[in-house]
PDB file of C-alpha atoms in Angstrom:
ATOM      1  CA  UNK A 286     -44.725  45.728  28.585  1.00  0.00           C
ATOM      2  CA  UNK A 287     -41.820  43.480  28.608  1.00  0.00           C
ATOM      3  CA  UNK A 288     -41.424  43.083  25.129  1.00  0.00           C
ATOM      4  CA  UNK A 289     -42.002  47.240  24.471  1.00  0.00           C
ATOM      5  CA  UNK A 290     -38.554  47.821  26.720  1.00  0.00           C
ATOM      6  CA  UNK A 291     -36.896  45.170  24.826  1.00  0.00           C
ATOM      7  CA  UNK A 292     -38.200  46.706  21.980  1.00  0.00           C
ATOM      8  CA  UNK A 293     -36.814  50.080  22.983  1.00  0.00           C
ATOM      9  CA  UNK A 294     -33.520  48.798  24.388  1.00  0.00           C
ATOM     10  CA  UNK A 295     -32.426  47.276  20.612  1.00  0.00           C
ATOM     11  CA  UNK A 296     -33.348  51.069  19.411  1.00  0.00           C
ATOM     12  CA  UNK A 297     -30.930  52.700  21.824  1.00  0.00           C
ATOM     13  CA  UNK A 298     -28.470  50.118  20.982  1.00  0.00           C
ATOM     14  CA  UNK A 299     -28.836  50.578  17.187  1.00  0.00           C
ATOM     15  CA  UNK A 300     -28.891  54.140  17.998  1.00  0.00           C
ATOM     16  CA  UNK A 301     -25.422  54.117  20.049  1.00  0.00           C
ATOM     17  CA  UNK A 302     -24.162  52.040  17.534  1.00  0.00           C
ATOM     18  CA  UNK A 303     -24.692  54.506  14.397  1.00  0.00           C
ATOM     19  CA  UNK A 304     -23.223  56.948  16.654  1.00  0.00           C
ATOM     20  CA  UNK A 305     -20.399  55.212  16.666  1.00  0.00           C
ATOM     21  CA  UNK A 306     -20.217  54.592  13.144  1.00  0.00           C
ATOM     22  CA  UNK A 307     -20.310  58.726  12.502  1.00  0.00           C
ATOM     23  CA  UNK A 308     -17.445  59.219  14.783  1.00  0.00           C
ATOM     24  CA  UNK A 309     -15.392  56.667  13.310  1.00  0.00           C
ATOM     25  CA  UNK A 310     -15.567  54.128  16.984  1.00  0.00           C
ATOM     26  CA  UNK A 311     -15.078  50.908  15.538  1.00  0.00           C
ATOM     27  CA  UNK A 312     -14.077  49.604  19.006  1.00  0.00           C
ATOM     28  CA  UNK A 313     -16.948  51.070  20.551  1.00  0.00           C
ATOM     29  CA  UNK A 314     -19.465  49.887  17.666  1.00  0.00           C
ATOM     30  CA  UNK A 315     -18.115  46.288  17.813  1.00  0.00           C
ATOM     31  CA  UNK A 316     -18.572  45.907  21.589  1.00  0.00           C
ATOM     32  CA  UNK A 317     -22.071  47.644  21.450  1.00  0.00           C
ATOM     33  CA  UNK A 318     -23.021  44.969  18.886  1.00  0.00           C
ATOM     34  CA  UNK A 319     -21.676  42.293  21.388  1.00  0.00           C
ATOM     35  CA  UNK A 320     -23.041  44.247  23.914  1.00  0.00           C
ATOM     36  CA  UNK A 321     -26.779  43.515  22.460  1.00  0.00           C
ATOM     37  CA  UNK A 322     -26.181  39.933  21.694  1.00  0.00           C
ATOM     38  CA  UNK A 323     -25.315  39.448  25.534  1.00  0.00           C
ATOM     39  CA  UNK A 324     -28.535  41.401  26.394  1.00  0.00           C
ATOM     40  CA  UNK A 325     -30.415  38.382  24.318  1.00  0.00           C
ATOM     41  CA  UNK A 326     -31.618  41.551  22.107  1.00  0.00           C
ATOM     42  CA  UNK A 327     -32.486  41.061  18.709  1.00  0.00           C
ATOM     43  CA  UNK A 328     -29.551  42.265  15.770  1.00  0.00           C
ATOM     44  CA  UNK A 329     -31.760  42.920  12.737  1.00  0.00           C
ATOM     45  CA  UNK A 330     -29.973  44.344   9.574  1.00  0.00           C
ATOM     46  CA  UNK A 331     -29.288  48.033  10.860  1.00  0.00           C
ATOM     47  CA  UNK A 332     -27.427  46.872  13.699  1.00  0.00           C
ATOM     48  CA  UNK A 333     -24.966  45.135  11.396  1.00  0.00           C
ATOM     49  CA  UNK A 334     -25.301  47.815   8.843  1.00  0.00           C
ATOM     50  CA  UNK A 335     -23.878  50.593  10.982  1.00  0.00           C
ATOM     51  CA  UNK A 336     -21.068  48.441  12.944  1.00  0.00           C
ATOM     52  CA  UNK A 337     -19.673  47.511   9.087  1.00  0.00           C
ATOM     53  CA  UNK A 338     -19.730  50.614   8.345  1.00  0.00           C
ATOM     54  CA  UNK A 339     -17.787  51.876  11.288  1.00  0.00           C
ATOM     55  CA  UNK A 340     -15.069  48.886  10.319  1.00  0.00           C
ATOM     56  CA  UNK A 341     -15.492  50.335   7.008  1.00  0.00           C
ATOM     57  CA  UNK A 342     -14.133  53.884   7.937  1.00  0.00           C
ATOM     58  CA  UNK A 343     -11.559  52.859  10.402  1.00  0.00           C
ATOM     59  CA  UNK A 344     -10.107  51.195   7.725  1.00  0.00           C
ATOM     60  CA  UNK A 345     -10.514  47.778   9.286  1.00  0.00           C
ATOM     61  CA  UNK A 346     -11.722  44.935   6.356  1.00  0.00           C
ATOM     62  CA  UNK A 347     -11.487  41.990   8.702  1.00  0.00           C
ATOM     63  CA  UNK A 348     -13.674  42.655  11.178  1.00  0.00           C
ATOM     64  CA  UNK A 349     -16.375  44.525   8.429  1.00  0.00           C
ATOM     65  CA  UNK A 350     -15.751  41.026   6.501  1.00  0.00           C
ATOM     66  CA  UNK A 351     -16.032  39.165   9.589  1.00  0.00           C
ATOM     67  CA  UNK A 352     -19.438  40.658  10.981  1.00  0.00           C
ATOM     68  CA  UNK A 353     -20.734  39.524   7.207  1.00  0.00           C
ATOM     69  CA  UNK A 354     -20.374  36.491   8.050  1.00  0.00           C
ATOM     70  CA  UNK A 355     -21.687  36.508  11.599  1.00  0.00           C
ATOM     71  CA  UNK A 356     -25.322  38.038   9.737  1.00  0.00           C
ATOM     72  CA  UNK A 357     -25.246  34.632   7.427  1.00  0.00           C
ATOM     73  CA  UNK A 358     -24.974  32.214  10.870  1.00  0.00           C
ATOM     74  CA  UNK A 359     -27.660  34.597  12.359  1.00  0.00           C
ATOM     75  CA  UNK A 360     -29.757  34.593   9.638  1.00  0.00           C
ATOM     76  CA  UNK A 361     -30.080  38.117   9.006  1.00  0.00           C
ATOM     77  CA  UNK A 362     -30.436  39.522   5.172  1.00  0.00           C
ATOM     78  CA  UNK A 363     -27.749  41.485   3.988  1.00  0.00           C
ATOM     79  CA  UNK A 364     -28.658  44.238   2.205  1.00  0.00           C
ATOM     80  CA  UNK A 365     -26.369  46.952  -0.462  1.00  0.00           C
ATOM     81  CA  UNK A 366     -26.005  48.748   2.023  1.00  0.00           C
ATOM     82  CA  UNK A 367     -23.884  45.915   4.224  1.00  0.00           C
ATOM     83  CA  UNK A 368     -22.218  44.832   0.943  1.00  0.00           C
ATOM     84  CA  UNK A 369     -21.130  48.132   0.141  1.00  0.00           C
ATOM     85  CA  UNK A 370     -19.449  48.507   3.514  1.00  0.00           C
ATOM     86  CA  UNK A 371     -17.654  45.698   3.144  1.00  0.00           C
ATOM     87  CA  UNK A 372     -16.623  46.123  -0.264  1.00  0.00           C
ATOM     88  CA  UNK A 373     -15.406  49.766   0.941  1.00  0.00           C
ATOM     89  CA  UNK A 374     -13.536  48.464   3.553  1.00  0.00           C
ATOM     90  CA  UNK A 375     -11.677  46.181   1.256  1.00  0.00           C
ATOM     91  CA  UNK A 376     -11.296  49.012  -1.287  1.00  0.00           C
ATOM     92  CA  UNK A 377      -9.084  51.286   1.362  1.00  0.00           C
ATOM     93  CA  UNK A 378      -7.134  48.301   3.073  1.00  0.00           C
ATOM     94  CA  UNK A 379      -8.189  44.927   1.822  1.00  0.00           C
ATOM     95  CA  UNK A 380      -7.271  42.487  -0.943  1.00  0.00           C
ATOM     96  CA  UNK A 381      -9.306  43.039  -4.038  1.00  0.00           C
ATOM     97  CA  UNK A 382     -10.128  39.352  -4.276  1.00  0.00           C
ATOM     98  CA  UNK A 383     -12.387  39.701  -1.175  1.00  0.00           C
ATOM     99  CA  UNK A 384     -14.169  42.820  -2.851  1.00  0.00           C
ATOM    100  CA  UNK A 385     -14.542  40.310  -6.188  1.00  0.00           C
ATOM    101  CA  UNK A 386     -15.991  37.743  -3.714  1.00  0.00           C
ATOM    102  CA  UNK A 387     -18.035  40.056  -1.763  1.00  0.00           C
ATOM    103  CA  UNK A 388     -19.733  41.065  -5.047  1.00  0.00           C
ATOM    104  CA  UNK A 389     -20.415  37.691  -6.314  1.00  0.00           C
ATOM    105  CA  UNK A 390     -22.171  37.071  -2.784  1.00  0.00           C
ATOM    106  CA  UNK A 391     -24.044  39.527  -3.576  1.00  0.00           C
ATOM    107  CA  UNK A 392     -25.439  38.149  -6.553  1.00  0.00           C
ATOM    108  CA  UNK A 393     -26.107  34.618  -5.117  1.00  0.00           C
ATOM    109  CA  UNK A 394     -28.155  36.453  -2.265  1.00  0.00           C
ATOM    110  CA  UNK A 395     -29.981  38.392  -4.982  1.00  0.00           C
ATOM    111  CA  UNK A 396     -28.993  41.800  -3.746  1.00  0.00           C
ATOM    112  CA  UNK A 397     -28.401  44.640  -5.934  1.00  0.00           C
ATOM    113  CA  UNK A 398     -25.235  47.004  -6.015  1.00  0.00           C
ATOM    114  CA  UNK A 399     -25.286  50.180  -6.751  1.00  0.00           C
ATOM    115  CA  UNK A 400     -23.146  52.537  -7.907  1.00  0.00           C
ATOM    116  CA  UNK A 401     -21.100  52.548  -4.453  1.00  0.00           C
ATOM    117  CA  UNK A 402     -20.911  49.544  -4.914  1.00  0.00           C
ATOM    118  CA  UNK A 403     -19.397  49.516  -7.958  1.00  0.00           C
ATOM    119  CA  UNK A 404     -17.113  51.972  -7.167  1.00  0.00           C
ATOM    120  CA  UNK A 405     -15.223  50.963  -4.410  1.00  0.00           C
ATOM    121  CA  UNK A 406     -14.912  47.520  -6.125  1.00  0.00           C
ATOM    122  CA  UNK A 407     -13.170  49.273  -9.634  1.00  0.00           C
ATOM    123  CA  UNK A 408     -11.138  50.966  -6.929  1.00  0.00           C
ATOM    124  CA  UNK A 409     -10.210  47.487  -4.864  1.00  0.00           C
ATOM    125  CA  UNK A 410      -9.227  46.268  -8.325  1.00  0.00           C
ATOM    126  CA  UNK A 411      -7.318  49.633  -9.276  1.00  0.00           C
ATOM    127  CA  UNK A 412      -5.610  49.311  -5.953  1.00  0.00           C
ATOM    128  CA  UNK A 413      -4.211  45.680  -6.750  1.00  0.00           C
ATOM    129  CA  UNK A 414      -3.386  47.004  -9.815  1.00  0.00           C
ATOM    130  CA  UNK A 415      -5.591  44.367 -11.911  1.00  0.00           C
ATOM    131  CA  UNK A 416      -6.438  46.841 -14.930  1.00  0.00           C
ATOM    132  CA  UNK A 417      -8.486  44.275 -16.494  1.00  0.00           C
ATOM    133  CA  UNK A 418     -10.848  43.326 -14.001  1.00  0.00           C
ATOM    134  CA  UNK A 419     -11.671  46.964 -12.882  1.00  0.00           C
ATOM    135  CA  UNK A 420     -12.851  47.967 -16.525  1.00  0.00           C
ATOM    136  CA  UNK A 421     -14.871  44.198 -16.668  1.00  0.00           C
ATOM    137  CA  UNK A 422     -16.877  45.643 -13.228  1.00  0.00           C
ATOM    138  CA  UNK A 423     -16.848  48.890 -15.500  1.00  0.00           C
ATOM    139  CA  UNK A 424     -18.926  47.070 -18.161  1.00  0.00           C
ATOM    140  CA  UNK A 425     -20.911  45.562 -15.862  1.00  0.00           C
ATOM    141  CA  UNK A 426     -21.681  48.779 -14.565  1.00  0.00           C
ATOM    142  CA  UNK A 427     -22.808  50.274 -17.862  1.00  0.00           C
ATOM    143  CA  UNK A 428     -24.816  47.434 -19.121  1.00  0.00           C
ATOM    144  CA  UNK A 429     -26.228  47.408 -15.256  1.00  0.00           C
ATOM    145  CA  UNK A 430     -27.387  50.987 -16.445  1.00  0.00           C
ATOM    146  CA  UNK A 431     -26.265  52.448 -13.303  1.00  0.00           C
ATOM    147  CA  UNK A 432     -25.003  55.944 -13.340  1.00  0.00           C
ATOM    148  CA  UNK A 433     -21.437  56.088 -13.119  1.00  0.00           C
ATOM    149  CA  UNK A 434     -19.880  59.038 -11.198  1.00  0.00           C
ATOM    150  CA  UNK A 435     -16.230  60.709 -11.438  1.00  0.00           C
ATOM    151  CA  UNK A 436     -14.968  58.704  -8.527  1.00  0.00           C
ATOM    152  CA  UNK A 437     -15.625  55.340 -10.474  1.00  0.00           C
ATOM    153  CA  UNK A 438     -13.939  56.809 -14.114  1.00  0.00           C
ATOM    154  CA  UNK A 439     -11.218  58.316 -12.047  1.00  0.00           C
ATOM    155  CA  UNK A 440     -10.893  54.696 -10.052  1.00  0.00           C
ATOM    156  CA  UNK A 441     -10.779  52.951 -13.987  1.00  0.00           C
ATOM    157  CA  UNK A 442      -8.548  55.548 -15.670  1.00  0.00           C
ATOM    158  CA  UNK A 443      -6.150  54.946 -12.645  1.00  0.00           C
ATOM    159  CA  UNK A 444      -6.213  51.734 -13.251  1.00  0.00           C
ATOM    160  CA  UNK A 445      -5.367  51.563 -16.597  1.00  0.00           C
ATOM    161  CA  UNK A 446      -2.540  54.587 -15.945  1.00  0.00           C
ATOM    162  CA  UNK A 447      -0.207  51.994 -13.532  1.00  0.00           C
ATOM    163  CA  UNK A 448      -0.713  49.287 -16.522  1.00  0.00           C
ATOM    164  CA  UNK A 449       0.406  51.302 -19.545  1.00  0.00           C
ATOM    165  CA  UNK A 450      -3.325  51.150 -20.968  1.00  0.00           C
ATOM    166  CA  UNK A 451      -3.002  54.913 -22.438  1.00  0.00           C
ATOM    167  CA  UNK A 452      -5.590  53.507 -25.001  1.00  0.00           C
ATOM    168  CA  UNK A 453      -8.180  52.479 -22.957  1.00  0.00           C
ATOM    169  CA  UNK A 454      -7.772  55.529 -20.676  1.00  0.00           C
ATOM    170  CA  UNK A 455      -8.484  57.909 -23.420  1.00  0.00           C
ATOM    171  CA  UNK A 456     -11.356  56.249 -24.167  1.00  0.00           C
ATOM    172  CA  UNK A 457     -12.619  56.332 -20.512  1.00  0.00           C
ATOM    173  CA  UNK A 458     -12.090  59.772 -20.633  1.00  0.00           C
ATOM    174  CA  UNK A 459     -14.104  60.597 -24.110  1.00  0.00           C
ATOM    175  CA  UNK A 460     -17.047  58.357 -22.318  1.00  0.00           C
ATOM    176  CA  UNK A 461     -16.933  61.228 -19.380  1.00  0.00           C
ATOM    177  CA  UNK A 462     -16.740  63.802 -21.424  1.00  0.00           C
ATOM    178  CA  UNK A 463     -19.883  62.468 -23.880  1.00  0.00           C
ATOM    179  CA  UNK A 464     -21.916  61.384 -20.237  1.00  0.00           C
ATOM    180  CA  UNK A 465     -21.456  64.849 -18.949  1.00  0.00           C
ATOM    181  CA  UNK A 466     -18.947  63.583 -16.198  1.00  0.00           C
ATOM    182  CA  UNK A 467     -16.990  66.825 -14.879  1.00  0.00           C
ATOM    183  CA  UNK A 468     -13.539  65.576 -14.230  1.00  0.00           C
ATOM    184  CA  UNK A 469     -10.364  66.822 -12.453  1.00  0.00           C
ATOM    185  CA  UNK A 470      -7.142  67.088 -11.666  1.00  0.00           C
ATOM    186  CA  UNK A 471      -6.836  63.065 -10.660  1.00  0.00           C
ATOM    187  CA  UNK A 472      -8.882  62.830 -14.007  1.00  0.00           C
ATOM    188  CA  UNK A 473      -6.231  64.500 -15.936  1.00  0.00           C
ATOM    189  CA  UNK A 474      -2.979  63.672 -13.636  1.00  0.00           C
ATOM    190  CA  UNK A 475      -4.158  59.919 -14.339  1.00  0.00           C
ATOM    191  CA  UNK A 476      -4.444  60.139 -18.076  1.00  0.00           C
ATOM    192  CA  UNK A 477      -0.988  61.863 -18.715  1.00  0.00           C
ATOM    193  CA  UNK A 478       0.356  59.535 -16.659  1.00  0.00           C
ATOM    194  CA  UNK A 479      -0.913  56.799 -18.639  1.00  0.00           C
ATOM    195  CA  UNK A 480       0.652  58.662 -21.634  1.00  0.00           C
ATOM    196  CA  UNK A 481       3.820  58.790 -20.525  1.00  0.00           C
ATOM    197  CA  UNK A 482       4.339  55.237 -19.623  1.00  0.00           C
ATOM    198  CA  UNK A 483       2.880  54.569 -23.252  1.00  0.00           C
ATOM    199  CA  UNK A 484       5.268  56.556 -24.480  1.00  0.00           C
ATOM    200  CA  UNK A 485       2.784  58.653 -26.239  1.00  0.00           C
ATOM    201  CA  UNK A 486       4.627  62.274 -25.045  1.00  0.00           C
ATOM    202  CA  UNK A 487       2.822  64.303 -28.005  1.00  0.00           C
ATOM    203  CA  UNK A 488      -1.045  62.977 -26.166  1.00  0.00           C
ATOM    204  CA  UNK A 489       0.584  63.862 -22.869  1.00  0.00           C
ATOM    205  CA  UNK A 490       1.212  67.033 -24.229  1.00  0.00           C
ATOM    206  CA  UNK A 491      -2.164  67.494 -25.534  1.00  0.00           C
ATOM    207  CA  UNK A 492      -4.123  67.050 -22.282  1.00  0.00           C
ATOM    208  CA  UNK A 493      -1.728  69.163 -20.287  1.00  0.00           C
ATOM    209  CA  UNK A 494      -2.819  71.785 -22.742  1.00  0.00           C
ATOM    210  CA  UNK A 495      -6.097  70.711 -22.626  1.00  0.00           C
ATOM    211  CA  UNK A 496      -5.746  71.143 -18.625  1.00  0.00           C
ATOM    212  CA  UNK A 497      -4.800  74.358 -18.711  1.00  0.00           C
ATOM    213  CA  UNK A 498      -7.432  76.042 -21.175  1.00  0.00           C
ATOM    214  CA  UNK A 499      -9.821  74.449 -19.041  1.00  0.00           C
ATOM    215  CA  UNK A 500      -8.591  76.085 -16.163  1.00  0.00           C
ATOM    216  CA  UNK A 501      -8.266  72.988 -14.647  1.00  0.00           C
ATOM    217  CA  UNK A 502      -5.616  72.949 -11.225  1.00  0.00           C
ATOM    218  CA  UNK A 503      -2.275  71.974 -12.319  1.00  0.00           C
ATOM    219  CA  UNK A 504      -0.036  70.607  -9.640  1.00  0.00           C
ATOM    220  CA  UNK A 505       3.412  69.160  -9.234  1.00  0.00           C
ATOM    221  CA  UNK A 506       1.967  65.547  -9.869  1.00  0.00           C
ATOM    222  CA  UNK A 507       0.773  66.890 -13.698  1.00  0.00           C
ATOM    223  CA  UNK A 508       4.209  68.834 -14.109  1.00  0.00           C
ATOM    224  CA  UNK A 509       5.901  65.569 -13.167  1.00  0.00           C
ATOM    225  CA  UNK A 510       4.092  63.098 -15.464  1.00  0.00           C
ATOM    226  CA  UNK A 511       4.107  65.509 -18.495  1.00  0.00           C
ATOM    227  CA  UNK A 512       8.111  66.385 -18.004  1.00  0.00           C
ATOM    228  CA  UNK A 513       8.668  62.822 -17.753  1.00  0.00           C
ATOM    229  CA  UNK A 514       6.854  61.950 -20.967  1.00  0.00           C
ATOM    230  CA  UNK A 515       8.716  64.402 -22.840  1.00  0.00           C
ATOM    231  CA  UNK A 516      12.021  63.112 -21.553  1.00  0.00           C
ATOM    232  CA  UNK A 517      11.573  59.675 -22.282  1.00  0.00           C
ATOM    233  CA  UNK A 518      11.146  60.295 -26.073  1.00  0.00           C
ATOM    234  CA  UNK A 519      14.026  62.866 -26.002  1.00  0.00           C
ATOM    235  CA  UNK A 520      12.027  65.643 -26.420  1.00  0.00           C
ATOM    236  CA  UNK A 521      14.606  68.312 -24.430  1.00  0.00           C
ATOM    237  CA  UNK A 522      12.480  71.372 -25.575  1.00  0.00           C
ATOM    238  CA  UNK A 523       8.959  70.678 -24.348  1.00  0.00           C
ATOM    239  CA  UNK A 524      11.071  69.580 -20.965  1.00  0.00           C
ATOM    240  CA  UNK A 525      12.563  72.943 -21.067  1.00  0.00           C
ATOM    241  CA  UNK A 526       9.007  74.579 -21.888  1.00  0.00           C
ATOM    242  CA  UNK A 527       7.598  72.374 -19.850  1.00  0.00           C
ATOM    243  CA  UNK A 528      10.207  73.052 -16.582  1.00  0.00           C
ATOM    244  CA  UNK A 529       9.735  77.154 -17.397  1.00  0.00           C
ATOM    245  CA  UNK A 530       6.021  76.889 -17.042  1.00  0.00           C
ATOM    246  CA  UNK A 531       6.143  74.816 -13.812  1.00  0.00           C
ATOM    247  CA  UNK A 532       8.684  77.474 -12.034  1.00  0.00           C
ATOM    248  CA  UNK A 533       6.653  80.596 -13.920  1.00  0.00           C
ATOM    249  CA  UNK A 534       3.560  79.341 -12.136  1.00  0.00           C
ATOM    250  CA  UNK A 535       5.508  78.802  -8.942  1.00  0.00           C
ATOM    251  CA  UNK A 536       4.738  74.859  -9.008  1.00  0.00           C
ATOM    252  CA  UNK A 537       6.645  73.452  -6.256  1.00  0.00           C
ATOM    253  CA  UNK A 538       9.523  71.486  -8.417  1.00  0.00           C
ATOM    254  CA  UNK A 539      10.920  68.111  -6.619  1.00  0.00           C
ATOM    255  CA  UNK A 540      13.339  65.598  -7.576  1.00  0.00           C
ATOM    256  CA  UNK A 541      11.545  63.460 -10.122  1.00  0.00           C
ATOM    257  CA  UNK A 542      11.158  67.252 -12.086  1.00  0.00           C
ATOM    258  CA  UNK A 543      14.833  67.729 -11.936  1.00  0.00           C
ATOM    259  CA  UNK A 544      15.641  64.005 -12.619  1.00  0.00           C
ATOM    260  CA  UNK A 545      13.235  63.635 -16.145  1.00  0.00           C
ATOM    261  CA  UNK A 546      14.791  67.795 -16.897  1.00  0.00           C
ATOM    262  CA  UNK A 547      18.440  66.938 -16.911  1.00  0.00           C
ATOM    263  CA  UNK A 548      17.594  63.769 -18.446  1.00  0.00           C
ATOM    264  CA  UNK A 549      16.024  65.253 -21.145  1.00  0.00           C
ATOM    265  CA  UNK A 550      18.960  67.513 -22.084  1.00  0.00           C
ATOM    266  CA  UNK A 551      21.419  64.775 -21.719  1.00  0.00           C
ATOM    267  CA  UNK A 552      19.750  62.705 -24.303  1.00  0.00           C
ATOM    268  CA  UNK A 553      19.857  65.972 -26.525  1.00  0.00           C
ATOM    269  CA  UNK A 554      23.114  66.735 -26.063  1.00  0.00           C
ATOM    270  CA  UNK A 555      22.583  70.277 -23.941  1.00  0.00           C
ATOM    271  CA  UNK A 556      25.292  69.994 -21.686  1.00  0.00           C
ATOM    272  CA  UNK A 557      24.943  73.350 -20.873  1.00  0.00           C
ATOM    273  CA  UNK A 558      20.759  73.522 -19.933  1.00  0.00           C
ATOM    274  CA  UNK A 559      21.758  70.162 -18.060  1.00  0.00           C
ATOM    275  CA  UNK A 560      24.856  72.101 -16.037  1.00  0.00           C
ATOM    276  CA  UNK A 561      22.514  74.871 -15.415  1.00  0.00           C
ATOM    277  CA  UNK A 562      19.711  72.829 -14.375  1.00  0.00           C
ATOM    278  CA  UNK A 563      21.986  70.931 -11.578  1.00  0.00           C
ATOM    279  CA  UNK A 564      22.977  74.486 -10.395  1.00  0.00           C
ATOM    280  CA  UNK A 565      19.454  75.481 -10.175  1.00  0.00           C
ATOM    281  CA  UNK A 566      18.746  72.031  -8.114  1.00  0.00           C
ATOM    282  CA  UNK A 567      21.460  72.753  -5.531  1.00  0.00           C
ATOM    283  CA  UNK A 568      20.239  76.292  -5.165  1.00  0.00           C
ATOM    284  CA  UNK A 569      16.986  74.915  -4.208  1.00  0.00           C
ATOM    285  CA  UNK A 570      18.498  72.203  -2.293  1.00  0.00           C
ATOM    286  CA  UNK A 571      16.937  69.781  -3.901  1.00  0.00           C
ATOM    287  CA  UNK A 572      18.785  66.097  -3.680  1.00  0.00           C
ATOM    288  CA  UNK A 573      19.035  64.348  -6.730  1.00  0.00           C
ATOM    289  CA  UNK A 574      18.320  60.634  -6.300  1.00  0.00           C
TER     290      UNK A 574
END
């Protein structure tokens, strides 16, 4: 009888606690989980699971990392699912060397990621901007044979956008296209991007196009990226085209599009498109930078 109420008192906990994990009560979870360990009441692996996972979404890395370590003193298996918490906690707020590490401890405790997994580690990396080491977890991924989805290309193609990698991005890109991967805008914002700090404003060019007769959304983020790669390489024309599209399809226009516009018709020596353009900015009341 005794141990059939202690039985059903860990339940309740475990339930309260996943409770708190769907609202987002990372408070709440943390002191149910300390609330059980008073009671002398066993914490088995979904007790952990859920109060990581509540860390996880408040955005709170320490304490998800912390209560990791609290299931190694107590002896209680991790499992993907804890790893994957912790690893998305790290992702959103944490440093991507404690993703890295939470993956290797993964493989010394012989537990298998998964695709989540995966994911928010190429995004920890992506975040710390270490290009290199997202598209090595990339590999891994593949040769894992482990189903990559959009979030985890997007996560690598953003990665190599803030390093210049406009190579490597492509490439990404072809591999979702080939795998049957639908991408979006981030997909495509990402990728011109990575263009235009290669200085490659002809590709640019081509996946904006490429964007548009897929009737994929075009935003203020692709306007800006594509404008820019134009005017870095002088090309005052496709800026122009580029700039009559953007107000034609009543794209909100900012001061990075006005910037990389007049900019572009310095460099080609159009005064006048350059005068107008500032006139156009101050109409708008826009502030130029």
């Amino acid at each position: 009888m005794v141990r059939s109420n202690i039985k059903s008192n860990a339940i309740t906990f475990n339930t309260v606690i996943s409770a708190y994990d769907k609202c987002r009560s990372w408070e709440n979870a943390l002191q149910s989980l300390s609330g059980m360990a008073r009671s002398k009441l066993e914490l088995c692996t979904i007790s952990f699971n859920a109060a990581t996972s509540a860390c996880e979404k408040g955005g709170h890395w320490e304490q998800a990392s912390w209560l990791f370590s609290v299931m190694s003193k107590r002896t209680v298996r991790p499992n993907t699912i804890t790893s994957s918490a912790v690893i998305s906690a790290c992702e959103t707020g944490g440093p991507w060397e404690k993703a890295l590490q939470q993956l290797n401890a993964m493989a010394r405790s012989e537990v298998q990621p998964n695709r989540i997994t995966f994911g928010a580690a190429i995004s920890a990396c992506e975040n710390g901007s270490m290009w290199e080491k997202a598209l090595q977890l990339f590999s891994v991924m593949i040769q894992s044979k482990l189903e990559s989805h959009a979030r985890t290309y997007n996560a690598a193609i953003s990665a190599c956008e803030k390093a210049g990698q406009w190579q490597t991005a492509l490439l990404l890109f072809c591999m979702m296209a080939q795998r049957g991967v639908e991408s979006a805008s981030i997909t495509y914002n990402a990728l011109i991007s990575a263009c235009e700090k290669g200085k490659q404003w002809e590709k640019a060019f081509h996946v904006f196009v490429m964007m548009s007769q897929r009737r994929v959304e075009v935003d203020t983020i692709t306007y800006n990226a594509a404008i820019s790669a134009c005017e870095k390489q002088g090309e005052w024309e496709k800026t122009l085209r580029l700039f009559s599209m953007m107000v034609q399809s009543k794209v909100v226009s900012n001061t990075v599009t006005f910037s990389a516009a007049i900019g572009a018709c310095q460099k080609g020596d159009k005064w006048e498109q350059a005068l107008e353009l500032s006139q156009v900015m101050t109409q708008t009341k826009v502030e130029l930078g």
